[in-house]
Tab-separated table of C-alpha atoms in Angstrom:
chain	number	residue	atom	x	y	z
A	24	MET	CA	31.381	-35.601	16.844
A	25	ASN	CA	34.137	-37.559	18.755
A	26	GLY	CA	33.951	-36.433	22.209
A	27	ASN	CA	33.874	-33.493	23.173
A	28	ARG	CA	35.232	-32.626	20.015
A	29	LEU	CA	33.683	-30.482	17.375
A	30	GLU	CA	34.571	-31.434	13.620
A	31	ILE	CA	35.242	-28.298	12.601
A	32	GLU	CA	36.568	-29.399	9.152
A	33	GLY	CA	34.067	-31.585	8.167
A	34	LEU	CA	31.836	-28.607	8.675
A	35	VAL	CA	33.829	-26.163	6.490
A	36	ALA	CA	33.866	-28.843	3.638
A	37	GLU	CA	30.117	-29.588	3.854
A	38	LEU	CA	29.355	-25.687	3.940
A	39	ARG	CA	31.850	-25.490	0.818
A	40	ALA	CA	30.076	-27.814	-1.213
A	41	LEU	CA	27.037	-25.789	-0.418
A	42	ARG	CA	28.412	-22.726	-1.355
A	43	LEU	CA	29.840	-24.155	-4.679
A	44	ARG	CA	26.689	-25.513	-5.518
A	45	SER	CA	24.741	-22.255	-5.143
A	46	LEU	CA	27.255	-20.188	-6.929
A	47	GLU	CA	27.144	-22.481	-9.675
A	48	SER	CA	23.394	-22.527	-9.801
A	49	ARG	CA	23.578	-18.434	-10.164
A	50	ALA	CA	26.640	-18.766	-12.884
A	51	ARG	CA	28.892	-17.055	-10.389
A	52	LEU	CA	31.787	-19.571	-9.775
A	53	ASN	CA	34.160	-17.181	-11.034
A	54	LYS	CA	32.857	-14.221	-9.499
A	55	PRO	CA	31.683	-14.587	-5.765
A	56	PRO	CA	29.332	-11.843	-4.595
A	57	LYS	CA	31.050	-9.045	-2.167
A	58	LEU	CA	27.970	-7.146	-1.082
A	59	PRO	CA	28.134	-3.895	0.311
A	60	SER	CA	28.053	-4.718	4.377
A	61	ARG	CA	24.809	-4.067	6.290
A	62	LYS	CA	27.109	-3.413	9.604
A	63	VAL	CA	28.991	-0.905	7.398
A	64	LEU	CA	25.710	0.827	6.185
A	65	ILE	CA	24.930	0.896	9.936
A	66	THR	CA	27.714	2.894	10.547
A	67	ILE	CA	27.416	5.276	7.351
A	68	ILE	CA	23.755	6.432	8.449
A	69	ASP	CA	25.155	7.151	12.178
A	70	GLY	CA	27.793	9.038	10.710
A	71	LEU	CA	25.433	11.208	8.335
A	72	SER	CA	22.771	11.697	10.794
A	73	ALA	CA	25.533	12.940	13.188
A	74	ALA	CA	26.900	15.319	10.698
A	75	MET	CA	23.362	16.998	10.136
A	76	PHE	CA	22.650	16.842	13.717
A	77	PRO	CA	25.637	17.041	15.405
A	78	ASN	CA	24.639	18.238	18.684
A	79	ARG	CA	21.814	15.902	19.266
A	80	LEU	CA	23.262	12.675	17.479
A	81	GLY	CA	27.118	13.726	17.418
A	82	LEU	CA	29.567	13.371	20.302
A	83	PRO	CA	28.614	14.765	23.699
A	84	ASP	CA	31.209	17.143	24.434
A	85	LEU	CA	31.159	19.149	21.100
A	86	THR	CA	31.952	22.400	21.773
A	87	ASP	CA	30.908	25.553	19.364
A	88	GLU	CA	34.531	26.234	18.193
A	89	GLY	CA	34.734	22.375	17.031
A	90	ILE	CA	31.529	21.343	15.709
A	91	ASP	CA	32.312	22.448	12.371
A	92	SER	CA	35.505	20.586	12.000
A	93	TYR	CA	33.449	17.396	13.658
A	94	VAL	CA	30.880	17.626	10.566
A	95	GLY	CA	33.642	18.215	8.021
A	96	HIS	CA	35.735	15.345	9.420
A	97	THR	CA	32.729	13.065	9.732
A	98	LEU	CA	31.376	13.745	6.283
A	99	ASP	CA	34.957	13.040	4.880
A	100	VAL	CA	35.087	9.614	6.542
A	101	THR	CA	31.347	8.386	6.373
A	102	LEU	CA	31.318	9.643	2.402
A	103	ARG	CA	34.569	7.623	1.880
A	104	GLU	CA	33.116	4.496	3.186
A	105	LEU	CA	30.000	4.917	1.395
A	106	GLN	CA	31.943	5.012	-1.959
A	107	ARG	CA	33.349	1.826	-0.953
A	108	GLN	CA	30.290	0.076	-0.217
A	109	ILE	CA	28.706	1.699	-3.690
A	110	ARG	CA	31.542	0.350	-5.415
A	111	ARG	CA	30.740	-3.103	-3.986
A	112	GLU	CA	27.282	-2.909	-5.461
A	113	LEU	CA	28.494	-1.432	-8.987
A	114	CYS	CA	31.500	-4.524	-9.003
A	115	PHE	CA	28.416	-6.743	-8.112
A	116	MET	CA	25.738	-6.123	-10.605
A	117	ALA	CA	28.864	-5.496	-13.545
A	118	ALA	CA	29.811	-7.705	-16.665
A	119	ASP	CA	32.610	-10.278	-16.029
A	120	ASP	CA	34.738	-7.885	-17.887
A	121	ALA	CA	33.980	-4.420	-16.441
A	122	ASP	CA	36.703	-2.201	-16.122
A	123	ALA	CA	37.444	-1.773	-12.636
A	124	GLU	CA	38.805	2.212	-13.250
A	125	GLU	CA	35.531	2.696	-14.756
A	126	ILE	CA	33.514	0.884	-11.600
A	127	LEU	CA	35.652	3.407	-8.892
A	128	LEU	CA	34.995	6.663	-11.266
A	129	HIS	CA	31.101	5.492	-11.246
A	130	ALA	CA	30.941	5.009	-7.445
A	131	SER	CA	32.844	8.278	-6.863
A	132	ALA	CA	30.414	10.240	-9.211
A	133	ILE	CA	27.305	8.703	-7.581
A	134	THR	CA	29.113	9.675	-3.837
A	135	ARG	CA	29.670	13.164	-5.218
A	136	ALA	CA	26.093	13.525	-6.581
A	137	PHE	CA	24.690	12.145	-2.992
A	138	ALA	CA	26.989	14.560	-0.976
A	139	VAL	CA	25.361	17.758	-2.611
A	140	THR	CA	22.022	16.800	-1.549
A	141	ILE	CA	22.937	16.704	2.202
A	142	PRO	CA	21.671	20.046	3.206
A	143	ALA	CA	18.591	19.383	1.431
A	144	LEU	CA	18.083	16.409	3.227
A	145	ARG	CA	18.388	18.251	6.575
A	146	ARG	CA	15.762	20.784	5.617
A	147	LEU	CA	13.303	18.019	4.515
A	148	ILE	CA	14.101	16.044	7.576
A	149	ASP	CA	13.446	19.466	9.672
A	150	SER	CA	9.996	19.350	7.968
A	151	ASP	CA	9.133	16.159	9.449
A	152	ILE	CA	10.237	16.608	12.719
A	153	GLN	CA	8.481	19.537	13.123
A	154	ALA	CA	5.361	18.160	11.918
A	155	ALA	CA	5.877	15.114	14.466
A	156	TYR	CA	6.223	17.939	17.319
A	157	GLU	CA	3.197	19.247	15.821
A	158	GLY	CA	1.049	16.533	15.531
A	159	ASP	CA	1.289	14.714	18.370
A	160	PRO	CA	0.185	16.138	21.645
A	161	ALA	CA	2.609	13.796	23.610
A	162	ALA	CA	5.926	15.210	22.152
A	163	GLY	CA	7.596	17.239	24.819
A	164	SER	CA	10.249	19.064	22.477
A	165	ILE	CA	11.639	18.955	19.388
A	166	ASP	CA	14.530	16.996	20.786
A	167	GLU	CA	12.681	14.569	22.005
A	168	VAL	CA	11.050	13.738	18.469
A	169	LEU	CA	14.469	13.392	17.076
A	170	VAL	CA	15.838	11.114	19.308
A	171	CYS	CA	12.892	9.017	20.473
A	172	TYR	CA	10.471	8.655	18.051
A	173	PRO	CA	10.769	5.386	15.539
A	174	GLY	CA	9.087	7.319	12.758
A	175	VAL	CA	11.723	10.229	12.573
A	176	THR	CA	14.430	6.998	12.696
A	177	ALA	CA	12.479	5.319	9.889
A	178	ILE	CA	12.219	8.421	7.811
A	179	ILE	CA	15.616	9.358	7.561
A	180	HIS	CA	17.141	6.193	6.546
A	181	GLN	CA	14.367	6.328	3.655
A	182	ARG	CA	14.986	9.984	2.783
A	183	ILE	CA	18.646	9.053	2.463
A	184	ALA	CA	17.853	5.718	0.670
A	185	HIS	CA	15.880	7.320	-1.898
A	186	VAL	CA	18.309	9.603	-3.155
A	187	LEU	CA	20.657	6.560	-3.459
A	188	PHE	CA	18.129	4.691	-5.190
A	189	GLY	CA	17.547	7.396	-7.614
A	190	LEU	CA	21.106	7.669	-8.657
A	191	GLY	CA	21.123	3.846	-9.321
A	192	VAL	CA	22.169	1.847	-6.233
A	193	ARG	CA	18.965	0.241	-5.642
A	194	LEU	CA	20.588	-2.811	-3.051
A	195	THR	CA	22.415	-0.316	-1.406
A	196	ALA	CA	19.679	1.888	-0.553
A	197	ARG	CA	17.095	-1.275	0.056
A	198	MET	CA	19.722	-2.583	2.737
A	199	ILE	CA	19.460	1.294	4.124
A	200	THR	CA	15.872	1.181	4.529
A	201	GLU	CA	15.568	-2.402	5.793
A	202	ILE	CA	18.056	-1.598	8.564
A	203	ALA	CA	15.515	1.124	9.334
A	204	HIS	CA	12.409	-1.714	9.414
A	205	SER	CA	14.474	-4.039	11.660
A	206	ALA	CA	14.934	-1.295	14.371
A	207	THR	CA	11.671	0.135	14.320
A	208	GLY	CA	9.338	-2.143	12.679
A	209	ILE	CA	8.471	0.693	9.711
A	210	ASP	CA	8.737	-0.842	6.331
A	211	ILE	CA	9.452	1.962	3.580
A	212	HIS	CA	10.711	1.160	0.193
A	213	PRO	CA	13.092	3.377	-0.838
A	214	GLY	CA	11.595	4.178	-4.229
A	215	ALA	CA	8.334	5.217	-2.410
A	216	GLN	CA	8.155	9.351	-3.459
A	217	ILE	CA	7.590	11.347	0.269
A	218	GLY	CA	7.003	15.279	0.446
A	219	GLU	CA	7.508	17.170	3.057
A	220	SER	CA	6.268	17.057	6.710
A	221	PHE	CA	5.572	13.379	7.154
A	222	PHE	CA	4.800	12.436	10.390
A	223	ILE	CA	4.524	8.421	11.187
A	224	ASP	CA	3.365	8.399	14.833
A	225	HIS	CA	3.571	4.994	16.895
A	226	GLY	CA	4.784	3.567	13.716
A	227	THR	CA	4.972	-0.501	13.946
A	228	GLY	CA	3.649	-2.346	11.102
A	229	VAL	CA	3.520	0.592	8.751
A	230	VAL	CA	4.178	-0.693	5.131
A	231	ILE	CA	4.925	1.689	2.483
A	232	GLY	CA	5.496	0.218	-1.038
A	233	GLU	CA	8.113	1.116	-3.805
A	234	THR	CA	5.496	3.013	-6.318
A	235	ALA	CA	3.629	4.792	-3.311
A	236	VAL	CA	3.421	8.495	-3.679
A	237	ILE	CA	2.768	10.978	-0.763
A	238	GLY	CA	2.037	14.452	-0.667
A	239	ARG	CA	2.964	17.266	1.930
A	240	HIS	CA	1.630	17.261	5.709
A	241	VAL	CA	0.714	13.555	5.550
A	242	ARG	CA	0.206	11.645	8.841
A	243	LEU	CA	-0.044	7.811	9.019
A	244	TYR	CA	-0.365	5.619	12.518
A	245	GLN	CA	0.693	2.338	13.020
A	246	ALA	CA	-0.181	-1.087	10.839
A	247	VAL	CA	-1.170	1.087	7.879
A	248	THR	CA	-0.364	-0.417	4.493
A	249	LEU	CA	-0.329	1.640	1.245
A	250	GLY	CA	0.549	-1.446	-0.966
A	251	ALA	CA	-0.084	-3.684	-4.104
A	252	LYS	CA	-3.387	-5.041	-4.805
A	253	ARG	CA	-2.642	-7.609	-7.389
A	254	PHE	CA	0.806	-8.349	-9.249
A	255	ALA	CA	0.689	-8.215	-13.048
A	256	LYS	CA	2.541	-11.033	-14.942
A	257	ASP	CA	4.252	-11.318	-18.166
A	258	ALA	CA	3.116	-13.467	-21.129
A	259	ASP	CA	5.590	-16.156	-19.487
A	260	GLY	CA	3.884	-15.898	-16.145
A	261	VAL	CA	6.797	-13.776	-14.351
A	262	LEU	CA	6.154	-11.007	-12.441
A	263	THR	CA	6.122	-7.474	-13.813
A	264	LYS	CA	8.092	-5.279	-12.305
A	265	GLY	CA	8.755	-1.317	-11.639
A	266	TYR	CA	5.094	-0.267	-12.721
A	267	PRO	CA	2.937	1.805	-10.898
A	268	ARG	CA	1.170	-0.562	-8.374
A	269	HIS	CA	0.696	1.429	-4.760
A	270	PRO	CA	-1.399	4.168	-3.627
A	271	ILE	CA	-1.098	7.779	-3.972
A	272	VAL	CA	-1.927	9.828	-1.268
A	273	GLU	CA	-2.486	13.894	-1.623
A	274	ASP	CA	-1.478	16.527	0.506
A	275	ASP	CA	-2.911	17.135	4.183
A	276	VAL	CA	-4.478	13.415	4.269
A	277	VAL	CA	-4.864	11.340	7.574
A	278	ILE	CA	-4.336	7.862	8.019
A	279	TYR	CA	-5.582	6.085	11.039
A	280	ALA	CA	-4.251	2.940	12.461
A	281	GLY	CA	-4.480	-0.643	10.640
A	282	ALA	CA	-5.771	0.974	7.386
A	283	THR	CA	-4.960	-0.704	4.363
A	284	ILE	CA	-4.968	0.924	0.897
A	285	LEU	CA	-4.269	-1.240	-1.946
A	286	GLY	CA	-3.414	-0.745	-5.727
A	287	ARG	CA	-2.981	2.546	-7.571
A	288	VAL	CA	-6.083	4.446	-6.222
A	289	THR	CA	-5.793	8.435	-5.181
A	290	ILE	CA	-6.534	9.372	-1.769
A	291	GLY	CA	-7.660	13.290	-2.681
A	292	GLN	CA	-6.371	16.114	-0.517
A	293	GLY	CA	-7.518	16.495	3.031
A	294	SER	CA	-9.325	13.169	3.284
A	295	THR	CA	-9.122	11.376	6.797
A	296	ILE	CA	-9.390	7.445	6.674
A	297	GLY	CA	-10.084	5.768	9.931
A	298	GLY	CA	-8.453	2.777	11.356
A	299	ASN	CA	-8.730	-0.476	10.317
A	300	VAL	CA	-10.470	0.731	7.051
A	301	TRP	CA	-9.919	-1.694	3.515
A	302	LEU	CA	-9.896	0.926	0.616
A	303	THR	CA	-9.466	-0.450	-3.016
A	304	GLU	CA	-10.884	2.779	-4.875
A	305	SER	CA	-10.044	6.480	-5.212
A	306	VAL	CA	-11.420	8.869	-2.538
A	307	ALA	CA	-12.157	12.539	-3.322
A	308	PRO	CA	-10.816	15.397	-1.580
A	309	GLY	CA	-12.211	16.167	1.529
A	310	SER	CA	-13.282	12.842	2.224
A	311	ILE	CA	-14.031	11.273	5.844
A	312	VAL	CA	-14.289	7.576	5.476
A	313	THR	CA	-14.758	5.147	8.785
A	314	GLN	CA	-14.677	1.209	8.929
A	315	SER	CA	-18.138	0.736	9.266
A	316	ARG	CA	-19.238	2.549	6.335
A	317	ALA	CA	-16.034	2.473	4.325
A	318	HIS	CA	-17.984	0.273	1.133
A	319	HIS	CA	-20.115	3.579	0.981
A	320	SER	CA	-17.028	6.069	0.901
A	321	GLU	CA	-17.005	9.002	-1.093
A	322	ILE	CA	-15.702	7.773	-4.484
A	323	LEU	CA	-14.603	9.960	-7.317
A	324	THR	CA	-17.643	8.853	-9.403
A	325	LYS	CA	-19.973	9.514	-6.401
A	326	LYS	CA	-21.731	12.726	-6.601
A	327	GLU	CA	-22.841	13.606	-3.166
A	328	PRO	CA	-20.297	12.331	-0.407
A	329	PRO	CA	-22.539	10.409	2.852
A	330	VAL	CA	-20.953	11.933	6.068
A	331	TYR	CA	-19.051	10.217	8.486
A	332	SER	CA	-17.225	10.516	11.895
A	333	GLU	CA	-13.843	10.551	12.353
A	334	SER	CA	-12.003	7.755	14.279
A	335	PRO	CA	-10.358	8.985	17.265
A	336	VAL	CA	-6.638	8.264	18.396
A	337	ASN	CA	-5.331	7.975	21.583
A	338	HIS	CA	-2.453	9.527	22.764
């Protein structure tokens, strides 16, 4: 630096050298990555949310006469932008000699396949909102739940991302759930399968892994982890990916704050898992497991379950 002058040219040169070295190490010198834009994906989620809930998440001055026009315009703009971001991912993942027209057609097909699921997404999210309202005595209205609850924000992102994940655009899907993670502190992988009427109360610190399967009418509280117990490796010592390694949580289960459930275990229907419990074994339907007695919990091989008290939660 010379006096108060910033030597921008030197910084640019150093950054160029680092960038080229990184591209070379990844064999991408001739194909620098052009990834989906996080900023654009934020606007896409906002647009999809506004189209699904125009009166509450759309423009403040919408009239009954103009609402359908607004929804149609918003969907048109949003889905066109989504197609561009999907195309970016497909280009990034494609071979060097991939046909650009085929990539464009593939991106268009994925976008159309996603678009037809939007009404079903709205119905599914409605069930989540209703579950939050019914499950939280502090909830004043359905509208309050939609606009205020971080758990609802996170599940809207995950529901959208899960469809895209299933359509093969895994990077775009992961970026969408990470946007919610940054905003809410709730980390749900887009691959997780989650049934209707799902409610995360408070939410900060919740982690739900890629292969988790969650049934209907399940309620979680803050700092719950549905994680993997261990990571399998192949013969070369490389982590194996994609195999089932996260819990299965059946219908009507409640898991209280701070509980950690690891591995491909099953939490049986109607069970209650108390706060700060650590579980690495399956739990039979109807069990109540608390921290002080978790090591004696009713696992599937037990014949006579012990009786435990349910952990209270303050609202």
